[in-house]
Short mmCIF file of C-alpha atoms in Angstrom, two decimals:
data_model
loop_
_atom_site.label_atom_id
_atom_site.label_comp_id
_atom_site.label_asym_id
_atom_site.label_seq_id
_atom_site.Cartn_x
_atom_site.Cartn_y
_atom_site.Cartn_z
CA MET A 219 -11.40 48.64 1.21
CA LEU A 220 -13.89 45.80 1.54
CA TYR A 221 -12.27 42.60 2.77
CA VAL A 222 -13.94 39.33 1.82
CA MET A 223 -12.85 36.09 3.42
CA SER A 224 -11.65 33.58 0.87
CA ASP A 225 -13.09 30.09 0.74
CA ILE A 226 -9.76 28.80 2.08
CA GLN A 227 -9.90 31.22 5.02
CA GLN A 228 -13.48 30.19 5.75
CA LEU A 229 -12.47 26.53 5.70
CA GLN A 230 -9.51 27.26 7.97
CA ALA A 231 -11.81 29.03 10.44
CA ARG A 232 -14.25 26.13 10.40
CA LEU A 233 -11.48 23.56 10.93
CA ARG A 234 -9.99 25.70 13.70
CA ARG A 235 -13.40 25.89 15.41
CA PHE A 236 -13.91 22.12 14.97
CA ALA A 237 -10.53 21.40 16.58
CA ASP A 238 -11.03 23.99 19.34
CA GLU A 239 -14.45 22.61 20.31
CA ARG A 240 -12.83 19.20 20.83
CA ASP A 241 -9.65 20.55 22.45
CA TRP A 242 -7.62 18.99 19.65
CA GLY A 243 -5.33 21.96 19.15
CA GLN A 244 -2.87 20.27 21.49
CA PHE A 245 -2.55 17.45 18.96
CA HIS A 246 -2.47 19.63 15.84
CA THR A 247 1.24 20.34 15.87
CA PRO A 248 2.98 20.86 12.54
CA LYS A 249 4.70 17.46 12.81
CA ASN A 250 1.49 15.61 13.68
CA LEU A 251 -0.42 17.31 10.88
CA VAL A 252 2.27 16.42 8.34
CA LEU A 253 2.19 12.80 9.50
CA ALA A 254 -1.62 12.77 9.26
CA LEU A 255 -1.35 14.29 5.78
CA ILE A 256 1.08 11.56 4.73
CA GLY A 257 -1.34 8.96 6.06
CA GLU A 258 -4.20 10.42 4.03
CA VAL A 259 -2.04 10.55 0.88
CA GLY A 260 -1.21 6.87 1.50
CA GLU A 261 -4.89 6.02 1.78
CA LEU A 262 -5.56 7.88 -1.48
CA ALA A 263 -2.71 6.02 -3.18
CA ALA A 264 -4.04 2.70 -1.90
CA GLU A 265 -7.31 3.29 -3.77
CA VAL A 266 -5.53 3.30 -7.13
CA GLN A 267 -2.48 1.18 -6.36
CA TRP A 268 -1.89 -1.61 -8.86
CA LEU A 269 -4.46 -0.24 -11.32
CA THR A 270 -3.48 0.95 -14.77
CA ASP A 271 -4.32 4.54 -15.65
CA GLY A 272 -7.15 3.24 -17.83
CA GLU A 273 -8.55 1.14 -14.98
CA VAL A 274 -8.47 4.14 -12.66
CA GLN A 275 -10.40 6.21 -15.19
CA ARG A 276 -12.99 3.47 -15.74
CA ARG A 277 -13.44 2.73 -12.04
CA LEU A 278 -13.77 6.40 -11.15
CA ALA A 279 -16.91 6.42 -13.28
CA ALA A 280 -18.45 4.04 -10.71
CA PRO A 281 -19.87 5.75 -7.62
CA ALA A 282 -18.21 3.40 -5.10
CA LEU A 283 -14.58 4.15 -5.99
CA ARG A 284 -15.34 7.77 -6.81
CA GLU A 285 -16.78 8.33 -3.31
CA ARG A 286 -13.81 6.64 -1.61
CA VAL A 287 -11.32 8.64 -3.67
CA ALA A 288 -13.23 11.87 -3.04
CA ASP A 289 -13.22 11.14 0.70
CA GLU A 290 -9.45 10.56 0.68
CA ILE A 291 -8.87 13.74 -1.35
CA ALA A 292 -10.94 15.63 1.22
CA GLY A 293 -8.78 14.21 4.01
CA VAL A 294 -5.60 15.28 2.23
CA PHE A 295 -6.98 18.76 1.61
CA ILE A 296 -8.26 19.20 5.17
CA TYR A 297 -4.91 18.27 6.73
CA LEU A 298 -3.07 20.49 4.24
CA VAL A 299 -5.35 23.45 5.00
CA ARG A 300 -5.03 22.85 8.75
CA PHE A 301 -1.23 22.61 8.48
CA ALA A 302 -1.10 25.89 6.54
CA ASP A 303 -3.32 27.55 9.15
CA ILE A 304 -1.23 26.32 12.09
CA THR A 305 2.02 27.43 10.44
CA GLY A 306 0.68 30.73 9.11
CA ILE A 307 1.34 29.88 5.48
CA ASP A 308 -0.98 31.44 2.92
CA LEU A 309 -1.88 28.53 0.64
CA LEU A 310 -3.12 30.57 -2.30
CA SER A 311 -0.29 33.08 -2.48
CA THR A 312 2.36 30.37 -2.07
CA ALA A 313 0.68 28.22 -4.71
CA TYR A 314 0.60 31.14 -7.17
CA SER A 315 4.26 31.94 -6.37
CA LYS A 316 5.20 28.31 -7.01
CA ILE A 317 3.38 28.31 -10.35
CA GLU A 318 5.20 31.50 -11.36
CA ARG A 319 8.57 29.97 -10.40
CA ASN A 320 7.74 26.84 -12.39
CA GLU A 321 6.76 28.93 -15.41
CA SER A 322 10.28 30.41 -15.31
CA ARG A 323 12.01 27.11 -14.62
CA TYR A 324 10.07 25.24 -17.30
CA PRO A 325 9.79 27.51 -20.35
CA VAL A 326 7.23 26.20 -22.82
CA ASP A 327 9.71 25.99 -25.69
CA LEU A 328 12.01 23.69 -23.68
CA ALA A 329 9.58 21.81 -21.47
CA ARG A 330 6.66 21.03 -23.77
CA GLY A 331 6.20 17.27 -23.86
CA GLN A 332 9.25 16.69 -21.65
CA SER A 333 9.44 15.19 -18.17
CA THR A 334 12.97 16.45 -17.69
CA LYS A 335 13.90 18.22 -14.45
CA HIS A 336 14.34 21.96 -14.94
CA THR A 337 18.08 21.76 -14.25
CA GLN A 338 18.48 19.48 -17.27
CA LEU A 339 16.22 21.24 -19.77
CA GLY A 340 18.03 22.32 -22.91
CA LYS A 341 21.05 20.16 -22.21
CA SER A 342 22.03 17.43 -24.64
CA ILE A 343 22.16 13.95 -23.20
CA GLY A 344 25.76 12.87 -22.67
CA THR A 345 27.23 16.35 -22.91
CA GLU A 346 28.19 18.66 -20.11
CA HIS A 347 27.04 22.23 -20.02
CA HIS A 348 29.46 24.77 -18.54
CA GLU A 349 28.52 28.36 -17.98
#
């Protein structure tokens, strides 16, 4: 069987090499990577904070905001990929598993157009459901 490295695996290898060349592995603990990830998510949020959805859409058409947002998204993705690599979690298979679970938890006939949590789907407001 021919094994081809996925794009994610190639990125993980490149990030691992980048960190190893700088002796940063000592700092790339799961906790530190999660905190760095949170920081990057905060920086991404700061780019759109206080804007309406329409303003975000309009401003993303301008290169300045688009580049800043893209840079923050890259930071989020890099730390997420690095965290998955350090912890041995396969990003793609876990993402597909999560989607499959959500497809079961949020059936189209009950969830379409609803923002209701899966545990409350199909229940009438104000009534209890006993099984």
